């Protein structure tokens, strides 16, 4: 059987220093890191325009600050930056990993749809809990907050369990 021959782009040690440097830079220049799930604030603004009674009836939307922030651009910029980075990198990028092809086939549409739904569920769960995946995990662990470390451990445990359920055992 052909094993995954993909190598990491960066060794983990310099990558860890680079990530730590970015976090320190963000703290030093802008304050605590931004929230990628802040798009909910934009969603609140849209709902206030098209369904004001609904937006006002939900406690979740009432406790959010008003719309008009840069957070939607932040979320769109992450996707656009990832796409440009992947397409301009010297190494070829696989849109559909081999492990996915072995289990579900080569369809890019299925892979993109599953990735979108998975990402949406993570963001929805984080917002439902009143938190943010980026804020608690990256910001919390870099500050050695017990809640951030605990959340990170839970994320990895659930990710491993989910991978086992989705991909099954190696054959």
Tab-separated table of N, CA, C and O in Angstrom, residues 10-127:
chain	number	residue	atom	x	y	z
A	10	UNK	N	7.165	23.006	7.130
A	10	UNK	CA	8.149	23.550	8.058
A	10	UNK	C	8.386	22.505	9.145
A	10	UNK	O	7.446	21.856	9.573
A	11	UNK	N	9.628	22.419	9.631
A	11	UNK	CA	9.842	21.616	10.833
A	11	UNK	C	9.077	22.254	12.000
A	11	UNK	O	8.889	23.469	12.038
A	12	UNK	N	8.657	21.441	12.951
A	12	UNK	CA	7.753	21.942	13.987
A	12	UNK	C	8.407	22.993	14.879
A	12	UNK	O	7.738	23.920	15.339
A	13	UNK	N	9.719	22.882	15.129
A	13	UNK	CA	10.350	23.805	16.072
A	13	UNK	C	10.378	25.245	15.536
A	13	UNK	O	9.912	26.173	16.217
A	14	UNK	N	10.875	25.500	14.311
A	14	UNK	CA	10.811	26.874	13.792
A	14	UNK	C	9.378	27.347	13.601
A	14	UNK	O	9.091	28.544	13.781
A	15	UNK	N	8.480	26.437	13.266
A	15	UNK	CA	7.079	26.828	13.100
A	15	UNK	C	6.490	27.291	14.428
A	15	UNK	O	5.733	28.263	14.476
A	16	UNK	N	6.860	26.611	15.519
A	16	UNK	CA	6.368	27.009	16.843
A	16	UNK	C	6.890	28.392	17.218
A	16	UNK	O	6.141	29.227	17.747
A	17	UNK	N	8.165	28.665	16.918
A	17	UNK	CA	8.714	29.993	17.206
A	17	UNK	C	8.043	31.060	16.339
A	17	UNK	O	7.768	32.169	16.797
A	18	UNK	N	7.792	30.733	15.080
A	18	UNK	CA	7.124	31.696	14.197
A	18	UNK	C	5.722	32.007	14.712
A	18	UNK	O	5.315	33.175	14.764
A	19	UNK	N	4.980	30.998	15.103
A	19	UNK	CA	3.623	31.213	15.627
A	19	UNK	C	3.673	32.028	16.917
A	19	UNK	O	2.881	32.962	17.094
A	20	UNK	N	4.608	31.696	17.799
A	20	UNK	CA	4.738	32.464	19.050
A	20	UNK	C	5.080	33.921	18.748
A	20	UNK	O	4.557	34.841	19.387
A	21	UNK	N	5.947	34.147	17.767
A	21	UNK	CA	6.295	35.516	17.402
A	21	UNK	C	5.113	36.288	16.864
A	21	UNK	O	4.927	37.468	17.186
A	22	UNK	N	4.295	35.621	16.068
A	22	UNK	CA	3.096	36.284	15.527
A	22	UNK	C	2.144	36.642	16.652
A	22	UNK	O	1.600	37.754	16.691
A	23	UNK	N	1.958	35.726	17.589
A	23	UNK	CA	1.040	36.002	18.706
A	23	UNK	C	1.558	37.158	19.556
A	23	UNK	O	0.799	38.052	19.940
A	24	UNK	N	2.843	37.163	19.847
A	24	UNK	CA	3.420	38.266	20.640
A	24	UNK	C	3.264	39.583	19.890
A	24	UNK	O	2.916	40.613	20.483
A	25	UNK	N	3.498	39.571	18.574
A	25	UNK	CA	3.331	40.784	17.776
A	25	UNK	C	1.890	41.292	17.839
A	25	UNK	O	1.641	42.490	18.017
A	26	UNK	N	0.937	40.365	17.713
A	26	UNK	CA	-0.468	40.778	17.758
A	26	UNK	C	-0.808	41.365	19.121
A	26	UNK	O	-1.460	42.409	19.224
A	27	UNK	N	-0.360	40.710	20.190
A	27	UNK	CA	-0.628	41.230	21.535
A	27	UNK	C	-0.017	42.618	21.709
A	27	UNK	O	-0.627	43.503	22.278
A	28	UNK	N	1.213	42.780	21.219
A	28	UNK	CA	1.936	44.040	21.425
A	28	UNK	C	1.354	45.181	20.602
A	28	UNK	O	1.433	46.334	21.010
A	29	UNK	N	0.769	44.888	19.457
A	29	UNK	CA	0.311	45.959	18.571
A	29	UNK	C	-1.194	46.180	18.589
A	29	UNK	O	-1.661	47.297	18.487
A	30	UNK	N	-1.971	45.093	18.701
A	30	UNK	CA	-3.425	45.227	18.590
A	30	UNK	C	-4.188	44.793	19.836
A	30	UNK	O	-5.391	44.896	19.887
A	31	UNK	N	-3.519	44.213	20.811
A	31	UNK	CA	-4.211	43.667	21.970
A	31	UNK	C	-4.449	42.186	21.758
A	31	UNK	O	-3.794	41.564	20.926
A	32	UNK	N	-5.389	41.608	22.495
A	32	UNK	CA	-5.647	40.177	22.356
A	32	UNK	C	-5.994	39.806	20.908
A	32	UNK	O	-6.598	40.605	20.199
A	33	UNK	N	-5.599	38.601	20.471
A	33	UNK	CA	-5.859	38.192	19.099
A	33	UNK	C	-7.331	38.276	18.734
A	33	UNK	O	-8.210	38.157	19.579
A	34	UNK	N	-7.561	38.440	17.456
A	34	UNK	CA	-8.923	38.596	16.959
A	34	UNK	C	-9.683	37.279	16.990
A	34	UNK	O	-9.112	36.229	17.209
A	35	UNK	N	-10.945	37.382	16.746
A	35	UNK	CA	-11.817	36.221	16.762
A	35	UNK	C	-12.312	35.930	15.355
A	35	UNK	O	-12.888	36.782	14.710
A	36	UNK	N	-12.076	34.702	14.885
A	36	UNK	CA	-12.569	34.345	13.552
A	36	UNK	C	-14.051	34.071	13.562
A	36	UNK	O	-14.684	34.048	12.528
A	37	UNK	N	-14.617	33.816	14.724
A	37	UNK	CA	-16.061	33.585	14.773
A	37	UNK	C	-16.816	34.889	15.000
A	37	UNK	O	-18.006	34.877	15.270
A	38	UNK	N	-16.132	35.997	14.869
A	38	UNK	CA	-16.774	37.299	15.015
A	38	UNK	C	-17.730	37.615	13.884
A	38	UNK	O	-18.452	38.606	13.944
A	39	UNK	N	-17.761	36.748	12.875
A	39	UNK	CA	-18.704	36.978	11.784
A	39	UNK	C	-20.141	36.974	12.284
A	39	UNK	O	-21.036	37.494	11.615
A	40	UNK	N	-20.354	36.403	13.465
A	40	UNK	CA	-21.710	36.361	14.014
A	40	UNK	C	-22.223	37.779	14.258
A	40	UNK	O	-23.419	38.036	14.164
A	41	UNK	N	-21.308	38.683	14.537
A	41	UNK	CA	-21.699	40.089	14.700
A	41	UNK	C	-22.268	40.626	13.388
A	41	UNK	O	-23.264	41.350	13.372
A	42	UNK	N	-21.645	40.248	12.278
A	42	UNK	CA	-22.148	40.659	10.968
A	42	UNK	C	-23.500	40.006	10.708
A	42	UNK	O	-24.428	40.641	10.206
A	43	UNK	N	-23.605	38.734	11.072
A	43	UNK	CA	-24.883	38.030	10.906
A	43	UNK	C	-25.981	38.723	11.711
A	43	UNK	O	-27.110	38.865	11.250
A	44	UNK	N	-25.627	39.193	12.901
A	44	UNK	CA	-26.597	39.931	13.704
A	44	UNK	C	-27.075	41.175	12.963
A	44	UNK	O	-28.277	41.466	12.948
A	45	UNK	N	-26.142	41.897	12.341
A	45	UNK	CA	-26.522	43.094	11.594
A	45	UNK	C	-27.451	42.773	10.436
A	45	UNK	O	-28.417	43.499	10.177
A	46	UNK	N	-27.182	41.665	9.748
A	46	UNK	CA	-28.052	41.257	8.630
A	46	UNK	C	-29.427	40.885	9.148
A	46	UNK	O	-30.457	41.287	8.596
A	47	UNK	N	-29.464	40.126	10.246
A	47	UNK	CA	-30.752	39.715	10.810
A	47	UNK	C	-31.547	40.896	11.332
A	47	UNK	O	-32.778	40.918	11.258
A	48	UNK	N	-30.855	41.904	11.857
A	48	UNK	CA	-31.563	43.093	12.332
A	48	UNK	C	-32.253	43.817	11.187
A	48	UNK	O	-33.281	44.462	11.398
A	49	UNK	N	-31.698	43.708	9.992
A	49	UNK	CA	-32.305	44.369	8.832
A	49	UNK	C	-33.454	43.566	8.233
A	49	UNK	O	-34.473	44.132	7.850
A	50	UNK	N	-33.270	42.240	8.118
A	50	UNK	CA	-34.288	41.435	7.426
A	50	UNK	C	-35.297	40.789	8.373
A	50	UNK	O	-36.408	40.481	7.959
A	51	UNK	N	-34.921	40.554	9.633
A	51	UNK	CA	-35.834	39.939	10.608
A	51	UNK	C	-35.559	40.531	11.983
A	51	UNK	O	-35.047	39.858	12.871
A	52	UNK	N	-35.919	41.807	12.185
A	52	UNK	CA	-35.572	42.464	13.446
A	52	UNK	C	-36.214	41.819	14.676
A	52	UNK	O	-35.591	41.764	15.744
A	53	UNK	N	-37.437	41.318	14.540
A	53	UNK	CA	-38.085	40.678	15.689
A	53	UNK	C	-37.346	39.412	16.116
A	53	UNK	O	-37.195	39.136	17.309
A	54	UNK	N	-36.898	38.651	15.107
A	54	UNK	CA	-36.151	37.423	15.419
A	54	UNK	C	-34.843	37.762	16.124
A	54	UNK	O	-34.503	37.169	17.150
A	55	UNK	N	-34.083	38.727	15.576
A	55	UNK	CA	-32.797	39.096	16.175
A	55	UNK	C	-32.973	39.611	17.596
A	55	UNK	O	-32.174	39.308	18.481
A	56	UNK	N	-34.049	40.356	17.836
A	56	UNK	CA	-34.281	40.908	19.170
A	56	UNK	C	-34.768	39.843	20.141
A	56	UNK	O	-34.550	39.942	21.345
A	57	UNK	N	-35.406	38.781	19.627
A	57	UNK	CA	-35.954	37.760	20.520
A	57	UNK	C	-34.889	36.777	21.023
A	57	UNK	O	-35.136	36.043	21.971
A	58	UNK	N	-33.728	36.740	20.395
A	58	UNK	CA	-32.688	35.783	20.786
A	58	UNK	C	-31.681	36.435	21.718
A	58	UNK	O	-31.063	37.446	21.379
A	59	UNK	N	-31.500	35.830	22.878
A	59	UNK	CA	-30.564	36.367	23.866
A	59	UNK	C	-29.142	36.417	23.330
A	59	UNK	O	-28.375	37.327	23.656
A	60	UNK	N	-28.800	35.434	22.500
A	60	UNK	CA	-27.441	35.382	21.948
A	60	UNK	C	-27.138	36.633	21.130
A	60	UNK	O	-26.068	37.229	21.270
A	61	UNK	N	-28.079	37.030	20.284
A	61	UNK	CA	-27.851	38.214	19.453
A	61	UNK	C	-27.939	39.502	20.266
A	61	UNK	O	-27.263	40.475	19.954
A	62	UNK	N	-28.777	39.505	21.308
A	62	UNK	CA	-28.883	40.721	22.135
A	62	UNK	C	-27.574	41.023	22.859
A	62	UNK	O	-27.226	42.163	23.083
A	63	UNK	N	-26.827	39.975	23.250
A	63	UNK	CA	-25.602	40.215	24.026
A	63	UNK	C	-24.404	40.550	23.142
A	63	UNK	O	-23.375	40.984	23.637
A	64	UNK	N	-24.515	40.383	21.817
A	64	UNK	CA	-23.405	40.692	20.921
A	64	UNK	C	-23.325	42.189	20.667
A	64	UNK	O	-24.343	42.872	20.663
A	65	UNK	N	-22.110	42.694	20.433
A	65	UNK	CA	-22.006	44.110	20.060
A	65	UNK	C	-22.581	44.320	18.664
A	65	UNK	O	-22.828	43.376	17.927
A	66	UNK	N	-22.752	45.564	18.298
A	66	UNK	CA	-23.333	45.897	17.001
A	66	UNK	C	-22.414	45.556	15.839
A	66	UNK	O	-21.214	45.338	16.007
A	67	UNK	N	-22.981	45.497	14.643
A	67	UNK	CA	-22.181	45.181	13.455
A	67	UNK	C	-21.350	46.386	13.018
A	67	UNK	O	-21.418	47.444	13.613
A	68	UNK	N	-20.615	46.199	11.960
A	68	UNK	CA	-19.814	47.281	11.410
A	68	UNK	C	-18.339	47.125	11.693
A	68	UNK	O	-17.567	48.053	11.547
A	69	UNK	N	-17.921	45.954	12.101
A	69	UNK	CA	-16.510	45.765	12.406
A	69	UNK	C	-15.772	45.179	11.204
A	69	UNK	O	-16.361	44.872	10.174
A	70	UNK	N	-14.506	44.978	11.367
A	70	UNK	CA	-13.654	44.439	10.314
A	70	UNK	C	-13.618	42.922	10.343
A	70	UNK	O	-12.902	42.305	9.577
A	71	UNK	N	-14.387	42.280	11.219
A	71	UNK	CA	-14.252	40.840	11.427
A	71	UNK	C	-14.640	40.015	10.207
A	71	UNK	O	-14.067	38.959	9.960
A	72	UNK	N	-15.622	40.480	9.418
A	72	UNK	CA	-15.977	39.720	8.213
A	72	UNK	C	-14.809	39.731	7.240
A	72	UNK	O	-14.476	38.697	6.642
A	73	UNK	N	-14.154	40.883	7.097
A	73	UNK	CA	-12.978	40.952	6.229
A	73	UNK	C	-11.870	40.044	6.754
A	73	UNK	O	-11.154	39.410	5.974
A	74	UNK	N	-11.754	39.938	8.064
A	74	UNK	CA	-10.767	39.047	8.671
A	74	UNK	C	-11.039	37.596	8.275
A	74	UNK	O	-10.139	36.868	7.857
A	75	UNK	N	-12.280	37.173	8.373
A	75	UNK	CA	-12.639	35.788	8.037
A	75	UNK	C	-12.439	35.526	6.545
A	75	UNK	O	-11.858	34.514	6.149
A	76	UNK	N	-12.905	36.451	5.704
A	76	UNK	CA	-12.725	36.275	4.260
A	76	UNK	C	-11.246	36.300	3.891
A	76	UNK	O	-10.803	35.566	2.999
A	77	UNK	N	-10.483	37.152	4.557
A	77	UNK	CA	-9.047	37.244	4.293
A	77	UNK	C	-8.306	35.962	4.636
A	77	UNK	O	-7.357	35.588	3.941
A	78	UNK	N	-8.736	35.263	5.681
A	78	UNK	CA	-8.095	33.987	6.013
A	78	UNK	C	-8.281	32.986	4.878
A	78	UNK	O	-7.343	32.295	4.479
A	79	UNK	N	-9.493	32.900	4.361
A	79	UNK	CA	-9.750	31.970	3.261
A	79	UNK	C	-8.993	32.358	2.010
A	79	UNK	O	-8.347	31.530	1.361
A	80	UNK	N	-9.023	33.633	1.676
A	80	UNK	CA	-8.334	34.115	0.483
A	80	UNK	C	-6.821	33.957	0.621
A	80	UNK	O	-6.136	33.499	-0.305
A	81	UNK	N	-6.289	34.287	1.783
A	81	UNK	CA	-4.855	34.130	2.022
A	81	UNK	C	-4.415	32.675	1.953
A	81	UNK	O	-3.360	32.363	1.381
A	82	UNK	N	-5.212	31.784	2.500
A	82	UNK	CA	-4.893	30.362	2.426
A	82	UNK	C	-4.896	29.860	0.995
A	82	UNK	O	-4.017	29.091	0.581
A	83	UNK	N	-5.887	30.316	0.223
A	83	UNK	CA	-5.969	29.909	-1.185
A	83	UNK	C	-4.760	30.416	-1.971
A	83	UNK	O	-4.113	29.660	-2.700
A	84	UNK	N	-4.433	31.683	-1.814
A	84	UNK	CA	-3.290	32.257	-2.541
A	84	UNK	C	-1.988	31.587	-2.092
A	84	UNK	O	-1.138	31.231	-2.922
A	85	UNK	N	-1.841	31.384	-0.778
A	85	UNK	CA	-0.643	30.723	-0.279
A	85	UNK	C	-0.485	29.315	-0.832
A	85	UNK	O	0.601	28.899	-1.231
A	86	UNK	N	-1.590	28.582	-0.886
A	86	UNK	CA	-1.534	27.216	-1.401
A	86	UNK	C	-1.223	27.153	-2.883
A	86	UNK	O	-0.529	26.255	-3.350
A	87	UNK	N	-1.752	28.113	-3.626
A	87	UNK	CA	-1.548	28.097	-5.075
A	87	UNK	C	-0.194	28.675	-5.506
A	87	UNK	O	0.245	28.431	-6.611
A	88	UNK	N	0.444	29.442	-4.642
A	88	UNK	CA	1.733	30.033	-5.003
A	88	UNK	C	2.914	29.302	-4.370
A	88	UNK	O	4.051	29.664	-4.618
A	89	UNK	N	2.651	28.299	-3.544
A	89	UNK	CA	3.723	27.538	-2.908
A	89	UNK	C	4.402	26.665	-3.950
A	89	UNK	O	3.766	26.219	-4.897
A	90	UNK	N	5.692	26.419	-3.787
A	90	UNK	CA	6.439	25.650	-4.777
A	90	UNK	C	6.003	24.197	-4.838
A	90	UNK	O	6.065	23.565	-5.875
A	91	UNK	N	5.590	23.672	-3.723
A	91	UNK	CA	5.158	22.273	-3.685
A	91	UNK	C	3.696	22.169	-4.102
A	91	UNK	O	2.896	23.061	-3.810
A	92	UNK	N	3.354	21.090	-4.775
A	92	UNK	CA	1.954	20.934	-5.169
A	92	UNK	C	1.061	20.710	-3.942
A	92	UNK	O	1.470	20.076	-2.977
A	93	UNK	N	-0.120	21.277	-4.003
A	93	UNK	CA	-1.086	21.138	-2.922
A	93	UNK	C	-2.174	20.175	-3.378
A	93	UNK	O	-2.714	20.315	-4.475
A	94	UNK	N	-2.460	19.210	-2.531
A	94	UNK	CA	-3.539	18.272	-2.835
A	94	UNK	C	-4.841	18.834	-2.295
A	94	UNK	O	-4.955	19.120	-1.123
A	95	UNK	N	-5.809	18.999	-3.165
A	95	UNK	CA	-7.123	19.433	-2.697
A	95	UNK	C	-7.852	18.301	-1.985
A	95	UNK	O	-8.658	18.552	-1.100
A	96	UNK	N	-7.572	17.092	-2.395
A	96	UNK	CA	-8.214	15.935	-1.787
A	96	UNK	C	-7.102	14.988	-1.311
A	96	UNK	O	-6.434	14.357	-2.125
A	97	UNK	N	-6.904	14.875	-0.001
A	97	UNK	CA	-5.840	14.010	0.506
A	97	UNK	C	-6.088	12.538	0.144
A	97	UNK	O	-7.230	12.112	-0.011
A	98	UNK	N	-5.005	11.788	0.075
A	98	UNK	CA	-5.109	10.387	-0.312
A	98	UNK	C	-6.003	9.583	0.641
A	98	UNK	O	-6.774	8.737	0.213
A	99	UNK	N	-5.909	9.866	1.924
A	99	UNK	CA	-6.727	9.132	2.890
A	99	UNK	C	-8.215	9.376	2.623
A	99	UNK	O	-9.038	8.493	2.780
A	100	UNK	N	-8.541	10.597	2.173
A	100	UNK	CA	-9.931	10.916	1.832
A	100	UNK	C	-10.341	10.155	0.567
A	100	UNK	O	-11.435	9.605	0.490
A	101	UNK	N	-9.461	10.139	-0.427
A	101	UNK	CA	-9.750	9.429	-1.685
A	101	UNK	C	-9.997	7.956	-1.403
A	101	UNK	O	-10.939	7.359	-1.942
A	102	UNK	N	-9.177	7.366	-0.541
A	102	UNK	CA	-9.338	5.947	-0.225
A	102	UNK	C	-10.677	5.646	0.422
A	102	UNK	O	-11.243	4.582	0.233
A	103	UNK	N	-11.178	6.595	1.183
A	103	UNK	CA	-12.426	6.348	1.930
A	103	UNK	C	-13.670	6.821	1.169
A	103	UNK	O	-14.690	6.145	1.169
A	104	UNK	N	-13.593	7.993	0.508
A	104	UNK	CA	-14.801	8.596	-0.075
A	104	UNK	C	-14.717	8.846	-1.577
A	104	UNK	O	-15.685	9.282	-2.178
A	105	UNK	N	-13.557	8.677	-2.165
A	105	UNK	CA	-13.425	8.915	-3.598
A	105	UNK	C	-12.760	10.247	-3.898
A	105	UNK	O	-12.471	11.021	-2.997
A	106	UNK	N	-12.519	10.548	-5.190
A	106	UNK	CA	-11.737	11.743	-5.558
A	106	UNK	C	-12.550	13.030	-5.714
A	106	UNK	O	-11.995	14.039	-6.130
A	107	UNK	N	-13.825	13.047	-5.401
A	107	UNK	CA	-14.667	14.229	-5.628
A	107	UNK	C	-14.214	15.423	-4.788
A	107	UNK	O	-14.234	15.376	-3.552
A	108	UNK	N	-13.816	16.510	-5.485
A	108	UNK	CA	-13.456	17.741	-4.777
A	108	UNK	C	-14.681	18.385	-4.140
A	108	UNK	O	-14.598	18.944	-3.049
A	109	UNK	N	-15.816	18.304	-4.818
A	109	UNK	CA	-17.037	18.914	-4.281
A	109	UNK	C	-17.421	18.270	-2.953
A	109	UNK	O	-17.784	18.976	-1.995
A	110	UNK	N	-17.316	16.955	-2.872
A	110	UNK	CA	-17.630	16.273	-1.614
A	110	UNK	C	-16.646	16.672	-0.523
A	110	UNK	O	-17.037	16.938	0.617
A	111	UNK	N	-15.371	16.753	-0.864
A	111	UNK	CA	-14.351	17.132	0.114
A	111	UNK	C	-14.572	18.562	0.605
A	111	UNK	O	-14.516	18.838	1.802
A	112	UNK	N	-14.810	19.497	-0.305
A	112	UNK	CA	-15.043	20.890	0.087
A	112	UNK	C	-16.312	21.014	0.933
A	112	UNK	O	-16.337	21.744	1.922
A	113	UNK	N	-17.353	20.302	0.536
A	113	UNK	CA	-18.612	20.363	1.287
A	113	UNK	C	-18.418	19.827	2.706
A	113	UNK	O	-18.883	20.434	3.681
A	114	UNK	N	-17.739	18.696	2.827
A	114	UNK	CA	-17.516	18.117	4.154
A	114	UNK	C	-16.652	19.033	5.007
A	114	UNK	O	-16.909	19.205	6.205
A	115	UNK	N	-15.646	19.660	4.403
A	115	UNK	CA	-14.789	20.590	5.156
A	115	UNK	C	-15.580	21.802	5.622
A	115	UNK	O	-15.427	22.258	6.762
A	116	UNK	N	-16.435	22.324	4.751
A	116	UNK	CA	-17.239	23.489	5.119
A	116	UNK	C	-18.196	23.146	6.256
A	116	UNK	O	-18.323	23.889	7.230
A	117	UNK	N	-18.868	22.017	6.132
A	117	UNK	CA	-19.825	21.613	7.175
A	117	UNK	C	-19.101	21.380	8.504
A	117	UNK	O	-19.567	21.812	9.562
A	118	UNK	N	-17.943	20.731	8.461
A	118	UNK	CA	-17.171	20.514	9.684
A	118	UNK	C	-16.742	21.816	10.326
A	118	UNK	O	-16.861	21.995	11.539
A	119	UNK	N	-16.262	22.753	9.515
A	119	UNK	CA	-15.868	24.055	10.041
A	119	UNK	C	-17.044	24.822	10.613
A	119	UNK	O	-16.941	25.453	11.668
A	120	UNK	N	-18.180	24.727	9.923
A	120	UNK	CA	-19.376	25.410	10.419
A	120	UNK	C	-19.796	24.840	11.769
A	120	UNK	O	-20.155	25.586	12.683
A	121	UNK	N	-19.755	23.516	11.911
A	121	UNK	CA	-20.154	22.899	13.180
A	121	UNK	C	-19.230	23.329	14.318
A	121	UNK	O	-19.685	23.573	15.438
A	122	UNK	N	-17.939	23.433	14.040
A	122	UNK	CA	-17.000	23.880	15.076
A	122	UNK	C	-17.308	25.315	15.494
A	122	UNK	O	-17.397	25.640	16.684
A	123	UNK	N	-17.495	26.196	14.509
A	123	UNK	CA	-17.807	27.595	14.839
A	123	UNK	C	-19.153	27.717	15.541
A	123	UNK	O	-19.299	28.471	16.504
A	124	UNK	N	-20.141	26.963	15.066
A	124	UNK	CA	-21.469	27.023	15.689
A	124	UNK	C	-21.389	26.562	17.145
A	124	UNK	O	-21.953	27.190	18.033
A	125	UNK	N	-20.681	25.460	17.377
A	125	UNK	CA	-20.543	24.965	18.746
A	125	UNK	C	-19.813	25.948	19.632
A	125	UNK	O	-20.196	26.169	20.789
A	126	UNK	N	-18.767	26.577	19.088
A	126	UNK	CA	-18.013	27.549	19.886
A	126	UNK	C	-18.880	28.750	20.227
A	126	UNK	O	-18.873	29.236	21.362
A	127	UNK	N	-19.632	29.242	19.244
A	127	UNK	CA	-20.498	30.395	19.519
A	127	UNK	C	-21.647	30.013	20.433
A	127	UNK	O	-22.073	30.805	21.269
